[in-house]
Amino acid sequence: MFEPAIIVHGGFGKFPSESNLKKPLMEGTKAAAREGHAILARGGSAIDAVEAAVTSMEDNPLFNCGYGCTLNLNGNAQMDAIVIDGQTLNSGAVCGALGCPNPVQVARLVMEKTNHCLLSGDGVQQFMRSHGIEVVPDSQLILPERFQEWEQYVKLREEFVNGCGDSQRIASGLPPGCDTVGAVAMDASGNIAAATSTGGRTGKLPGRVGDAPIVGAGSYADSNVGGVSTTGFGESAMKVCLARRIAELLEKGVPAQESAARVLRFMHEKVGGEAGVIVLAKDGNRCHVTRHFISPNMTWAAINDGRITWGIDQGQEESASLE
């Protein structure tokens, strides 16, 4: 028997010190970890646990995934998600998904009901309908706050195109807050799974696909080694195969924290961009969980060895008995 564990992230970002978002985001991340761990505690699978944890965040409008996610340049809620089964290395993913409140659930169906790894665009909606999943209008997914953020972005972008703005103003106009969300878990059988879900960045080009649904970039899991989920600059993560590169170091026996730090430093120096990761590394019948991020903030929560641990600021780690 193995000691079950889960680690969850609610995305990286930069919050003003007085931000009133920190506490509810942290509580939402802890709630997601508890959702996943409750399944593990009942003897459930790692796949079920990461799906439940990510679904919890997709249903929470504070997070950039599912309901309340950011909008692309056309003003649509366009999402990506993935699940990976570390026992078989099977995966399922969706990208460019529209009208999809819970893309992580659809990604799992892709893994279990098809021989494909990734569905995109209109194919996602066709697949959803064929499995009795409602395709909902954007009006049911878009928050007024997200629409206002999109309007501000479009205005700044138009000023830049017309020669009376600059890229720094566009970047500063993006909302503070969280990015991609994800979870990694190990169940009592020693199986490891990972899941990641995102709405991407405000104002992304329609059809843009980030790292989240790409095996080895936004997520990776191998039950012999461990699992990874990432958040941050998707193009940078794809260029260096961020998640898989960390897993390769785990395979070589490099400790989880060192693996994460080394690869994030390599990415930042080689291609630029900021990111954060959560890592679960197998160690006999137990595991080590850790996180590392090169940004001011990343919400994370882990449940392991009967305790829940969490943080959002650099260097922050709070812990309590799991009750």
Backbone as numpy.savetxt, mean C-alpha at the origin, in Angstrom:
# Nx Ny Nz CAx CAy CAz Cx Cy Cz
4.12 -25.40 14.37 3.29 -24.20 14.37 4.16 -22.94 14.37
3.66 -21.94 13.69 4.36 -20.66 13.61 3.60 -19.60 14.40
4.31 -18.60 14.85 3.70 -17.49 15.57 3.19 -16.47 14.57
1.86 -16.32 14.43 1.32 -15.38 13.44 1.73 -13.94 13.73
1.84 -13.17 12.67 2.20 -11.75 12.81 1.69 -10.99 11.59
1.49 -9.70 11.78 1.08 -8.84 10.67 1.67 -7.46 10.86
2.03 -6.82 9.77 2.45 -5.42 9.79 1.73 -4.71 8.65
1.27 -3.50 8.93 0.42 -2.73 8.00 0.99 -1.32 7.86
0.90 -0.75 6.68 1.22 0.68 6.54 0.05 1.39 5.88
-0.15 2.64 6.30 -1.21 3.46 5.74 -0.69 4.50 4.78
0.56 4.35 4.35 1.13 5.26 3.38 2.09 6.26 4.00
2.97 6.78 3.15 3.92 7.78 3.63 3.45 9.17 3.21
4.03 10.18 3.81 3.65 11.54 3.47 4.39 12.54 4.33
3.90 13.75 4.33 4.49 14.81 5.13 3.37 15.60 5.76
3.30 15.55 7.09 2.25 16.24 7.80 2.82 17.41 8.59
2.16 18.56 8.58 2.56 19.62 9.51 2.45 19.10 10.94
3.30 19.59 11.82 3.31 19.08 13.19 1.96 19.24 13.88
1.20 20.26 13.46 -0.10 20.50 14.09 -1.25 19.80 13.36
-0.93 18.95 12.38 -1.97 18.33 11.57 -2.96 17.54 12.42
-4.25 17.74 12.13 -5.28 16.99 12.86 -5.58 15.65 12.19
-4.80 15.32 11.13 -5.00 14.04 10.45 -4.21 12.91 11.10
-3.15 13.24 11.81 -2.25 12.21 12.31 -2.96 11.17 13.18
-3.72 11.64 14.16 -4.35 10.70 15.09 -5.36 9.79 14.40
-6.30 10.32 13.60 -7.26 9.41 12.94 -6.59 8.46 11.95
-5.54 8.92 11.26 -4.82 8.02 10.35 -4.14 6.91 11.13
-3.55 7.27 12.26 -2.89 6.25 13.08 -3.90 5.25 13.62
-5.04 5.75 14.07 -6.08 4.85 14.58 -6.61 3.94 13.47
-6.75 4.48 12.26 -7.20 3.66 11.13 -6.20 2.59 10.77
-4.91 2.91 10.86 -3.88 1.93 10.56 -3.86 0.83 11.61
-3.97 1.21 12.87 -4.02 0.21 13.95 -5.25 -0.68 13.81
-6.38 -0.08 13.44 -7.61 -0.87 13.26 -7.43 -1.88 12.14
-6.75 -1.49 11.06 -6.50 -2.41 9.95 -5.64 -3.57 10.40
-4.61 -3.29 11.20 -3.75 -4.35 11.72 -4.55 -5.31 12.60
-5.42 -4.76 13.42 -6.25 -5.61 14.28 -7.21 -6.47 13.45
-7.76 -5.91 12.39 -8.66 -6.68 11.51 -7.92 -7.89 10.96
-6.72 -7.66 10.46 -5.96 -8.76 9.90 -5.53 -9.76 10.94
-5.09 -9.28 12.09 -4.60 -10.19 13.13 -5.72 -11.03 13.71
-6.93 -10.49 13.79 -8.06 -11.26 14.30 -8.27 -12.52 13.47
-8.06 -12.41 12.17 -8.18 -13.57 11.29 -7.07 -14.57 11.57
-5.85 -14.09 11.74 -4.73 -14.97 12.05 -4.95 -15.68 13.39
-5.48 -14.96 14.37 -5.70 -15.53 15.70 -6.73 -16.65 15.68
-7.63 -16.61 14.71 -8.63 -17.68 14.57 -8.12 -18.83 13.71
-6.86 -18.77 13.32 -6.30 -19.82 12.48 -6.47 -19.56 11.00
-6.86 -18.34 10.63 -7.06 -17.99 9.23 -5.75 -17.82 8.48
-5.87 -17.68 7.17 -4.69 -17.63 6.31 -4.10 -16.23 6.23
-2.83 -16.18 5.85 -2.17 -14.89 5.65 -2.84 -14.09 4.54
-3.28 -14.78 3.49 -3.98 -14.10 2.39 -5.25 -13.43 2.90
-6.04 -14.17 3.69 -7.26 -13.58 4.26 -6.92 -12.37 5.13
-5.83 -12.47 5.87 -5.46 -11.40 6.80 -5.07 -10.12 6.08
-4.22 -10.24 5.05 -3.79 -9.01 4.35 -4.94 -8.41 3.55
-5.80 -9.27 2.99 -6.96 -8.75 2.27 -7.86 -7.96 3.22
-8.11 -8.51 4.41 -8.97 -7.83 5.37 -8.36 -6.52 5.84
-7.07 -6.52 6.10 -6.40 -5.30 6.56 -6.48 -4.20 5.51
-6.19 -4.54 4.26 -6.22 -3.54 3.20 -7.65 -3.10 2.90
-8.59 -4.04 2.93 -10.00 -3.68 2.73 -10.45 -2.66 3.77
-10.00 -2.84 5.01 -10.34 -1.90 6.08 -9.91 -0.49 5.72
-8.72 -0.36 5.12 -8.24 0.97 4.74 -8.92 1.47 3.47
-9.26 0.57 2.55 -10.01 0.99 1.36 -11.38 1.55 1.72
-11.96 1.04 2.80 -13.27 1.51 3.24 -13.19 2.78 4.08
-11.99 3.16 4.47 -11.78 4.34 5.31 -11.37 5.52 4.43
-12.19 6.56 4.35 -11.92 7.66 3.41 -10.66 8.46 3.72
-10.04 8.23 4.85 -8.81 8.94 5.18 -7.62 8.46 4.36
-7.72 7.23 3.85 -6.59 6.63 3.14 -6.74 6.77 1.63
-5.61 6.78 0.95 -5.60 6.96 -0.51 -5.74 5.61 -1.21
-6.90 5.03 -1.08 -7.21 3.76 -1.73 -8.71 3.55 -1.61
-9.31 2.87 -2.58 -10.73 2.61 -2.50 -11.55 3.88 -2.36
-12.52 3.86 -1.47 -13.40 5.01 -1.25 -12.59 6.20 -0.74
-12.69 7.31 -1.44 -11.99 8.52 -1.02 -10.57 8.65 -1.53
-10.20 7.86 -2.53 -8.84 7.94 -3.06 -8.65 9.22 -3.88
-7.42 9.51 -4.25 -7.11 10.68 -5.06 -7.66 10.52 -6.48
-7.67 11.61 -7.24 -8.24 11.61 -8.59 -7.16 11.82 -9.64
-7.36 11.18 -10.80 -6.41 11.38 -11.89 -6.69 12.71 -12.59
-5.95 13.00 -13.65 -6.05 14.31 -14.30 -7.45 14.58 -14.85
-8.18 13.52 -15.21 -9.55 13.68 -15.71 -10.57 13.79 -14.59
-10.12 13.67 -13.35 -11.04 13.74 -12.23 -11.70 12.43 -11.88
-11.10 11.31 -12.30 -11.64 9.98 -12.01 -10.87 9.31 -10.88
-11.58 8.46 -10.12 -10.95 7.64 -9.09 -10.42 6.37 -9.75
-9.15 6.37 -10.04 -8.50 5.28 -10.80 -7.52 4.57 -9.87
-7.70 3.25 -9.68 -6.98 2.54 -8.63 -6.18 1.35 -9.12
-5.16 1.00 -8.33 -4.32 -0.18 -8.56 -4.27 -0.99 -7.26
-4.14 -2.32 -7.38 -3.99 -3.15 -6.19 -3.39 -4.50 -6.56
-2.83 -5.18 -5.56 -2.22 -6.49 -5.78 -2.32 -7.33 -4.51
-2.37 -8.64 -4.68 -2.18 -9.60 -3.58 -1.18 -10.64 -4.07
-0.33 -11.12 -3.15 0.67 -12.13 -3.48 0.64 -13.22 -2.42
0.57 -14.46 -2.87 0.62 -15.64 -2.00 2.05 -16.16 -1.98
2.72 -16.01 -0.85 4.11 -16.40 -0.77 4.36 -17.89 -0.79
3.32 -18.69 -0.57 3.49 -20.14 -0.61 3.66 -20.64 -2.04
2.85 -20.09 -2.94 2.86 -20.53 -4.34 3.52 -19.53 -5.28
3.74 -18.31 -4.80 4.18 -17.17 -5.61 3.12 -16.73 -6.61
1.89 -17.22 -6.45 0.79 -16.74 -7.27 0.47 -15.30 -6.86
0.00 -14.53 -7.83 -0.39 -13.16 -7.55 -1.57 -12.77 -8.42
-2.29 -11.76 -7.98 -3.37 -11.18 -8.76 -3.35 -9.69 -8.57
-3.59 -8.95 -9.65 -3.52 -7.49 -9.55 -4.48 -6.85 -10.54
-4.85 -5.61 -10.22 -5.64 -4.79 -11.13 -4.97 -3.43 -11.23
-5.06 -2.80 -12.40 -4.52 -1.46 -12.56 -5.46 -0.64 -13.44
-5.47 0.65 -13.20 -6.38 1.52 -13.94 -7.83 1.17 -13.69
-8.13 0.65 -12.50 -9.48 0.21 -12.18 -10.38 1.40 -11.86
-11.52 1.48 -12.56 -12.51 2.52 -12.31 -13.78 1.88 -11.75
-14.49 2.62 -10.90 -15.74 2.10 -10.36 -15.56 0.93 -9.43
-14.42 0.87 -8.74 -14.04 -0.31 -7.96 -13.77 0.09 -6.50
-14.74 -0.09 -5.61 -14.56 0.34 -4.22 -13.47 -0.43 -3.47
-13.30 -1.71 -3.79 -12.33 -2.55 -3.09 -11.44 -3.30 -4.08
-10.49 -2.61 -4.68 -9.64 -3.25 -5.68 -8.84 -4.42 -5.16
-8.50 -4.44 -3.86 -7.73 -5.57 -3.34 -8.53 -6.86 -3.41
-9.86 -6.77 -3.23 -10.70 -7.96 -3.32 -10.78 -8.47 -4.76
-10.83 -7.55 -5.70 -10.86 -7.94 -7.11 -9.51 -8.54 -7.50
-8.43 -7.98 -6.98 -7.10 -8.53 -7.26 -7.00 -9.97 -6.79
-7.57 -10.26 -5.64 -7.53 -11.65 -5.15 -8.32 -12.57 -6.07
-9.45 -12.09 -6.56 -10.23 -12.91 -7.50 -9.44 -13.17 -8.78
-8.70 -12.18 -9.24 -7.86 -12.39 -10.42 -6.87 -13.52 -10.15
-6.30 -13.54 -8.96 -5.34 -14.58 -8.60 -6.00 -15.96 -8.54
-7.20 -16.01 -7.98 -7.82 -17.31 -7.71 -8.72 -17.82 -8.83
-9.24 -16.93 -9.67 -10.22 -17.34 -10.67 -9.71 -17.27 -12.10
-8.47 -16.82 -12.30 -7.91 -16.77 -13.65 -6.49 -17.32 -13.61
-5.91 -17.50 -14.79 -4.50 -17.87 -14.86 -3.64 -16.65 -15.21
-4.20 -15.46 -14.98 -3.48 -14.21 -15.24 -2.94 -13.63 -13.94
-1.99 -12.73 -14.06 -1.46 -12.02 -12.90 -2.00 -10.60 -12.79
-2.42 -10.01 -13.92 -2.78 -8.59 -13.91 -3.84 -8.30 -14.95
-4.90 -7.61 -14.53 -5.92 -7.10 -15.44 -5.90 -5.58 -15.39
-6.23 -4.94 -16.52 -6.15 -3.48 -16.57 -7.39 -2.86 -17.19
-7.62 -1.58 -16.85 -8.62 -0.76 -17.50 -10.01 -1.36 -17.59
-10.58 -1.32 -18.80 -11.94 -1.84 -19.01 -12.04 -3.32 -18.67
-10.93 -4.04 -18.82 -10.95 -5.47 -18.50 -11.27 -5.73 -17.05
-10.91 -4.79 -16.17 -11.22 -4.95 -14.75 -12.73 -4.88 -14.54
-13.37 -3.90 -15.19 -14.82 -3.77 -15.03 -15.55 -4.98 -15.60
-15.12 -5.48 -16.74 -15.74 -6.67 -17.31 -15.59 -7.85 -16.36
-14.42 -7.99 -15.78 -14.17 -9.08 -14.84 -15.04 -8.93 -13.60
-15.16 -7.72 -13.10 -16.01 -7.48 -11.93 -17.45 -7.90 -12.21
-17.99 -7.46 -13.33 -19.38 -7.78 -13.66 -19.57 -9.29 -13.82
-18.58 -9.95 -14.40 -18.70 -11.40 -14.62 -18.69 -12.17 -13.31
-18.22 -11.54 -12.23 -18.20 -12.19 -10.93 -19.18 -11.54 -9.95
-20.16 -10.83 -10.51 -21.24 -10.29 -9.70 -20.85 -9.13 -8.80
-19.77 -8.42 -9.14 -19.33 -7.28 -8.35 -19.80 -6.00 -9.03
-20.50 -5.17 -8.30 -21.05 -3.94 -8.87 -19.95 -2.95 -9.24
-20.05 -2.41 -10.43 -19.21 -1.29 -10.85 -19.95 -0.01 -10.47
-19.39 0.77 -9.56 -20.12 1.91 -9.02 -19.69 3.20 -9.72
-20.57 4.19 -9.78 -20.19 5.48 -10.39 -19.19 6.22 -9.52
-18.41 7.09 -10.16 -17.41 7.87 -9.42 -18.04 8.67 -8.28
-19.28 9.08 -8.47 -19.94 9.89 -7.45 -20.01 9.18 -6.10
-19.94 7.84 -6.12 -19.97 7.08 -4.87 -18.58 6.87 -4.28
-17.55 7.27 -5.01 -16.18 7.04 -4.56 -15.44 8.33 -4.22
-15.90 9.46 -4.77 -15.15 10.71 -4.66 -15.64 11.54 -3.48
-14.72 11.91 -2.61 -15.02 12.81 -1.51 -14.95 14.26 -1.98
-15.74 15.15 -1.40 -15.64 16.58 -1.75 -14.23 17.12 -1.55
-13.56 16.66 -0.48 -12.20 17.13 -0.21 -11.24 16.72 -1.33
-11.40 15.50 -1.83 -10.53 15.04 -2.92 -10.82 15.82 -4.20
-12.08 16.14 -4.42 -12.42 16.92 -5.61 -11.80 18.31 -5.53
-11.81 18.91 -4.36 -11.20 20.22 -4.18 -9.69 20.16 -4.40
-9.06 19.09 -3.90 -7.62 18.90 -4.13 -7.33 18.80 -5.63
-8.18 18.06 -6.33 -8.01 17.89 -7.77 -8.16 19.23 -8.48
-9.17 20.01 -8.11 -9.37 21.33 -8.73 -8.15 22.23 -8.53
-7.59 22.20 -7.32 -6.41 23.01 -7.05 -5.23 22.56 -7.90
-5.06 21.25 -8.01 -3.96 20.72 -8.81 -4.10 21.14 -10.28
-5.30 20.98 -10.83 -5.53 21.33 -12.23 -5.26 22.82 -12.47
-5.67 23.66 -11.54 -5.43 25.10 -11.68 -3.93 25.40 -11.71
-3.18 24.82 -10.78 -1.73 25.05 -10.74 -1.04 24.49 -11.97
-1.53 23.36 -12.45 -0.94 22.75 -13.64 -1.17 23.64 -14.87
-2.37 24.19 -14.98 -2.67 25.07 -16.11 -1.80 26.33 -16.06
-1.56 26.85 -14.87 -0.69 28.02 -14.74 0.71 27.68 -15.21
1.18 26.48 -14.87 2.52 26.05 -15.28 2.59 25.90 -16.80
1.58 25.27 -17.39 1.55 25.07 -18.84 1.52 26.41 -19.57
0.82 27.38 -18.97 0.70 28.69 -19.60 1.88 29.62 -19.29
2.87 29.09 -18.59 4.08 29.85 -18.34 4.03 30.80 -17.17
3.02 30.69 -16.32 2.94 31.60 -15.18 2.93 30.84 -13.85
3.48 29.63 -13.87 3.60 28.84 -12.66 4.87 28.03 -12.72
5.16 27.27 -11.67 6.35 26.43 -11.70 6.03 25.09 -11.06
6.93 24.13 -11.30 6.69 22.77 -10.83 6.68 22.69 -9.31
7.44 23.57 -8.64 7.45 23.56 -7.18 6.08 23.94 -6.62
5.42 24.89 -7.28 4.08 25.27 -6.84 3.10 24.12 -7.04
3.27 23.37 -8.12 2.40 22.22 -8.34 2.61 21.21 -7.23
3.88 20.93 -6.93 4.18 19.96 -5.87 3.65 20.43 -4.53
3.82 21.73 -4.22 3.36 22.25 -2.94 1.84 22.28 -2.87
1.20 22.25 -4.02 -0.26 22.26 -4.05 -0.87 20.90 -3.78
-0.04 19.85 -3.84 -0.55 18.52 -3.55 -0.87 18.42 -2.07
-1.92 17.69 -1.70 -2.32 17.63 -0.30 -1.32 16.87 0.55
-1.10 17.31 1.81 -0.32 16.49 2.73 -1.13 15.26 3.06
-0.46 14.15 3.31 -1.24 12.98 3.66 -0.62 11.73 3.14
-1.40 10.70 3.16 -0.86 9.38 2.93 -0.99 8.93 1.49
-0.14 7.99 1.17 -0.02 7.46 -0.18 -0.56 6.03 -0.16
0.03 5.18 -0.94 -0.30 3.76 -1.04 -0.38 3.09 0.33
-1.29 2.12 0.49 -1.39 1.34 1.72 -1.03 -0.12 1.44
-0.70 -0.85 2.51 -0.35 -2.25 2.29 -0.26 -3.04 3.59
-0.11 -4.36 3.44 -0.01 -5.25 4.59 0.80 -6.48 4.22
1.51 -7.02 5.21 2.24 -8.28 5.07 1.94 -9.11 6.31
1.69 -10.41 6.14 1.34 -11.25 7.27 1.93 -12.65 7.13
2.13 -13.30 8.29 2.49 -14.71 8.34 1.47 -15.43 9.21
0.95 -16.56 8.73 -0.06 -17.29 9.49 0.56 -18.45 10.27
-0.29 -19.19 10.98 0.19 -20.26 11.86 0.82 -21.41 11.10
0.58 -21.50 9.80 1.22 -22.53 8.98 2.55 -22.06 8.40
2.91 -20.83 8.67 4.17 -20.29 8.16 4.06 -19.68 6.78
2.84 -19.61 6.25 2.66 -19.00 4.93 2.66 -17.47 5.07
3.23 -16.82 4.08 3.36 -15.36 4.09 2.64 -14.79 2.88
1.96 -13.67 3.07 1.24 -13.00 1.98 1.44 -11.50 2.10
1.29 -10.82 0.97 1.40 -9.36 0.94 0.29 -8.79 0.07
-0.14 -7.58 0.39 -1.15 -6.88 -0.41 -0.86 -5.38 -0.39
-1.15 -4.72 -1.50 -0.93 -3.28 -1.62 -2.06 -2.68 -2.45
-2.49 -1.45 -2.10 -3.59 -0.81 -2.81 -3.37 0.70 -2.82
-3.77 1.35 -3.93 -3.54 2.79 -4.03 -4.46 3.47 -5.03
-4.64 4.76 -4.83 -5.29 5.61 -5.82 -4.27 6.41 -6.62
-2.98 6.25 -6.29 -1.94 6.98 -7.00 -1.87 8.44 -6.56
-1.15 9.23 -7.33 -0.97 10.63 -7.00 -2.04 11.50 -7.65
-2.44 12.54 -6.94 -3.41 13.49 -7.49 -2.93 14.02 -8.85
-3.81 13.96 -9.84 -3.50 14.52 -11.15 -2.65 13.64 -12.04
-2.49 12.38 -11.69 -1.71 11.49 -12.57 -2.41 11.38 -13.92
-1.65 11.09 -14.96 -2.24 10.93 -16.28 -3.17 9.72 -16.30
-4.32 9.82 -16.95 -5.20 8.66 -17.07 -4.45 7.48 -17.69
-4.59 6.32 -17.08 -3.89 5.14 -17.57 -2.54 4.91 -16.95
-2.03 5.88 -16.19 -0.74 5.70 -15.53 -0.83 4.55 -14.53
0.18 3.70 -14.53 0.26 2.58 -13.59 1.50 2.77 -12.75
1.34 2.71 -11.45 2.48 2.85 -10.55 3.05 1.52 -10.14
3.78 1.53 -9.05 4.45 0.31 -8.59 3.51 -0.65 -7.88
2.41 -0.13 -7.32 1.57 -0.95 -6.43 1.15 -2.29 -7.02
0.69 -2.37 -8.29 0.22 -3.66 -8.80 1.30 -4.50 -9.46
2.56 -4.06 -9.36 3.65 -4.74 -10.05 4.41 -5.64 -9.08
4.44 -6.94 -9.38 5.17 -7.90 -8.55 6.64 -7.49 -8.49
7.16 -7.39 -7.27 8.57 -7.06 -7.10 8.85 -5.59 -6.96
7.89 -4.75 -7.32 8.05 -3.30 -7.16 7.28 -2.83 -5.93
5.95 -2.99 -5.97 5.12 -2.54 -4.86 4.90 -3.58 -3.78
5.08 -4.84 -4.10 4.90 -5.93 -3.13 5.73 -7.13 -3.54
6.03 -7.95 -2.55 6.63 -9.25 -2.83 6.41 -10.13 -1.61
6.26 -11.43 -1.85 6.12 -12.39 -0.75 6.65 -13.74 -1.17
7.41 -14.36 -0.30 7.92 -15.72 -0.48 7.93 -16.35 0.90
7.15 -17.40 1.08 6.99 -17.99 2.41 8.28 -18.60 2.96
9.27 -18.78 2.13 10.57 -19.25 2.61 11.44 -18.12 3.16
11.04 -16.89 2.84 11.91 -15.75 3.15 11.20 -14.67 3.94
10.13 -14.10 3.35 9.43 -13.00 3.98 8.55 -12.26 3.00
8.16 -11.05 3.36 7.29 -10.26 2.50 7.55 -8.78 2.67
7.16 -8.02 1.63 7.41 -6.57 1.59 6.22 -5.88 0.95
5.86 -4.70 1.46 4.92 -3.81 0.79 5.51 -2.41 0.83
5.37 -1.67 -0.26 6.02 -0.36 -0.37 5.01 0.76 -0.54
5.48 1.98 -0.33 4.68 3.18 -0.54 5.62 4.31 -0.92
5.16 5.21 -1.77 6.01 6.33 -2.13 6.02 6.60 -3.62
7.16 7.05 -4.14 7.30 7.41 -5.55 7.32 6.14 -6.39
6.20 5.85 -7.05 6.05 4.58 -7.76 7.04 4.35 -8.87
7.32 5.40 -9.64 8.27 5.24 -10.74 9.65 4.87 -10.22
10.05 5.46 -9.11 11.35 5.12 -8.52 11.37 3.68 -8.04
10.29 3.24 -7.40 10.22 1.86 -6.91 10.28 0.86 -8.05
9.63 1.20 -9.18 9.67 0.29 -10.33 11.06 0.21 -10.93
11.74 1.33 -11.00 13.06 1.35 -11.63 14.06 0.45 -10.91
13.91 0.30 -9.60 14.87 -0.51 -8.84 14.27 -1.82 -8.34
13.02 -2.14 -8.75 12.35 -3.35 -8.25 12.44 -3.40 -6.72
11.92 -2.37 -6.09 12.14 -2.10 -4.67 11.84 -3.29 -3.76
10.63 -3.85 -3.86 10.25 -4.92 -2.95 11.10 -6.17 -3.15
11.32 -6.55 -4.40 12.11 -7.75 -4.69 13.56 -7.57 -4.27
14.10 -6.37 -4.43 15.49 -6.13 -4.05 15.68 -6.31 -2.54
14.70 -5.89 -1.77 14.75 -6.11 -0.32 14.68 -7.60 -0.02
13.77 -8.32 -0.69 13.63 -9.76 -0.47 14.93 -10.51 -0.81
15.64 -10.05 -1.81 16.91 -10.69 -2.17 17.92 -10.59 -1.03
17.95 -9.45 -0.35 18.85 -9.32 0.79 18.40 -10.22 1.94
17.10 -10.34 2.15 16.60 -11.25 3.18 17.06 -12.68 2.88
17.00 -13.07 1.61 17.45 -14.41 1.21 18.91 -14.64 1.56
19.69 -13.58 1.55 21.12 -13.69 1.84 21.41 -13.59 3.34
20.36 -13.49 4.15 20.54 -13.44 5.59 20.75 -12.06 6.17
20.57 -11.03 5.36 20.70 -9.66 5.87 19.48 -9.34 6.73
19.65 -8.81 7.94 18.51 -8.49 8.80 17.51 -7.56 8.11
16.25 -7.67 8.52 15.17 -6.94 7.86 15.39 -5.43 7.85
15.75 -4.87 9.01 15.92 -3.42 9.08 17.06 -2.95 8.18
18.16 -3.68 8.20 19.29 -3.31 7.35 18.94 -3.45 5.87
18.21 -4.51 5.53 17.80 -4.72 4.14 16.97 -3.55 3.64
15.98 -3.15 4.45 15.12 -2.04 4.05 15.90 -0.74 3.91
16.75 -0.45 4.88 17.51 0.80 4.85 18.47 0.85 3.67
19.14 -0.26 3.40 20.11 -0.29 2.30 19.44 -0.07 0.95
18.32 -0.73 0.75 17.67 -0.63 -0.56 17.02 0.74 -0.76
16.41 1.28 0.27 15.84 2.62 0.14 16.93 3.66 -0.11
18.06 3.50 0.54 19.17 4.42 0.29 19.68 4.28 -1.15
19.78 3.03 -1.61 20.21 2.79 -2.99 19.24 3.45 -3.97
17.95 3.27 -3.76 16.95 3.86 -4.65 17.08 5.38 -4.67
17.16 5.97 -3.50 17.22 7.43 -3.40 18.45 7.98 -4.11
19.58 7.30 -3.95 20.83 7.77 -4.57 20.87 7.49 -6.06
20.28 6.37 -6.49 20.38 5.96 -7.89 19.38 6.66 -8.79
18.12 6.72 -8.37 17.08 7.26 -9.24 16.29 8.40 -8.61
16.54 8.69 -7.33 15.80 9.75 -6.66 14.44 9.26 -6.19
13.76 10.10 -5.45 12.43 9.74 -4.97 12.45 9.23 -3.55
11.34 9.46 -2.86 11.19 9.02 -1.48 10.22 7.84 -1.42
10.39 7.02 -0.40 9.52 5.85 -0.26 9.59 5.33 1.16
8.70 4.42 1.46 8.71 3.71 2.73 8.34 2.27 2.49
8.76 1.40 3.40 8.47 -0.03 3.25 8.12 -0.64 4.60
7.33 -1.70 4.56 7.19 -2.59 5.70 7.75 -3.94 5.28
8.40 -4.62 6.23 9.07 -5.88 5.92 8.77 -6.90 7.00
8.47 -8.11 6.59 8.32 -9.25 7.49 9.35 -10.29 7.06
10.26 -10.64 7.96 11.33 -11.59 7.64 11.16 -12.86 8.47
11.10 -13.99 7.82 10.91 -15.27 8.50 12.19 -15.65 9.24
12.03 -16.21 10.44 13.17 -16.64 11.25 12.75 -17.87 12.04
12.97 -19.05 11.44 12.51 -20.28 12.07 10.99 -20.31 12.11
10.43 -20.56 13.30 8.97 -20.58 13.42 8.42 -19.23 13.88
9.25 -18.21 13.80 8.84 -16.86 14.16 9.17 -15.92 13.01
9.00 -14.65 13.23 9.38 -13.68 12.21 9.74 -12.35 12.86
10.44 -11.53 12.12 10.75 -10.17 12.54 9.98 -9.22 11.62
9.38 -8.19 12.21 8.69 -7.19 11.40 9.36 -5.84 11.63
9.45 -5.07 10.58 10.08 -3.76 10.69 9.54 -2.83 9.63
9.94 -1.58 9.70 9.55 -0.58 8.71 10.73 0.39 8.55
10.77 1.04 7.41 11.79 2.07 7.18 11.23 3.02 6.15
11.44 4.31 6.34 10.93 5.28 5.36 11.83 6.50 5.30
12.00 7.01 4.07 12.79 8.22 3.87 11.82 9.35 3.51
11.02 9.69 4.46 10.06 10.79 4.38 9.77 11.17 5.83
9.17 12.32 6.06 8.92 12.70 7.45 7.97 11.76 8.18
6.99 11.21 7.46 5.97 10.42 8.13 5.59 9.18 7.33
5.21 8.14 8.03 4.55 6.98 7.45 3.78 6.29 8.57
2.48 6.10 8.37 1.71 5.39 9.39 1.95 3.90 9.26
2.19 3.24 10.38 2.41 1.79 10.37 1.95 1.22 11.71
1.60 -0.05 11.68 1.23 -0.76 12.90 1.54 -2.23 12.71
2.06 -2.86 13.75 2.42 -4.27 13.69 1.88 -4.99 14.91
1.47 -6.23 14.72 1.04 -7.07 15.83 1.87 -8.34 15.78
2.62 -8.56 16.86 3.56 -9.67 16.92 3.86 -9.96 18.39
3.97 -11.23 18.74 4.34 -11.62 20.11 3.40 -11.02 21.16
2.11 -10.95 20.83 1.13 -10.51 21.81 1.09 -9.02 22.05
1.76 -8.23 21.21 1.77 -6.79 21.39 1.45 -6.09 20.07
0.89 -4.90 20.18 0.69 -4.05 19.01 1.64 -2.86 19.13
2.36 -2.61 18.05 3.35 -1.53 18.00 2.99 -0.62 16.85
3.20 0.68 17.01 2.78 1.59 15.95 3.61 2.88 15.97
3.47 3.64 14.88 4.13 4.94 14.80 3.72 5.67 13.54
4.08 6.95 13.48 3.81 7.76 12.29 4.96 8.71 11.98
5.69 9.17 13.02 6.82 10.06 12.81 8.12 9.27 12.76
9.16 9.87 12.19 10.47 9.25 12.20 10.91 9.00 13.65
11.34 7.77 13.93 11.82 7.42 15.26 10.73 7.09 16.26
9.47 7.28 15.89 8.38 7.00 16.82 8.06 5.52 16.84
7.98 4.95 18.03 7.54 3.56 18.19 6.85 3.42 19.53
5.55 3.26 19.49 4.77 3.06 20.70 4.26 1.63 20.72
4.03 1.11 21.91 3.67 -0.29 22.03 2.72 -0.50 23.19
1.86 -1.50 23.05 0.92 -1.85 24.11 0.59 -3.33 24.01
0.15 -3.89 25.12 -0.28 -5.28 25.11 -1.52 -5.42 24.26
-1.61 -6.50 23.50 -2.77 -6.73 22.65 -3.89 -7.30 23.49
-4.96 -6.54 23.62 -6.09 -6.99 24.43 -7.38 -6.84 23.67
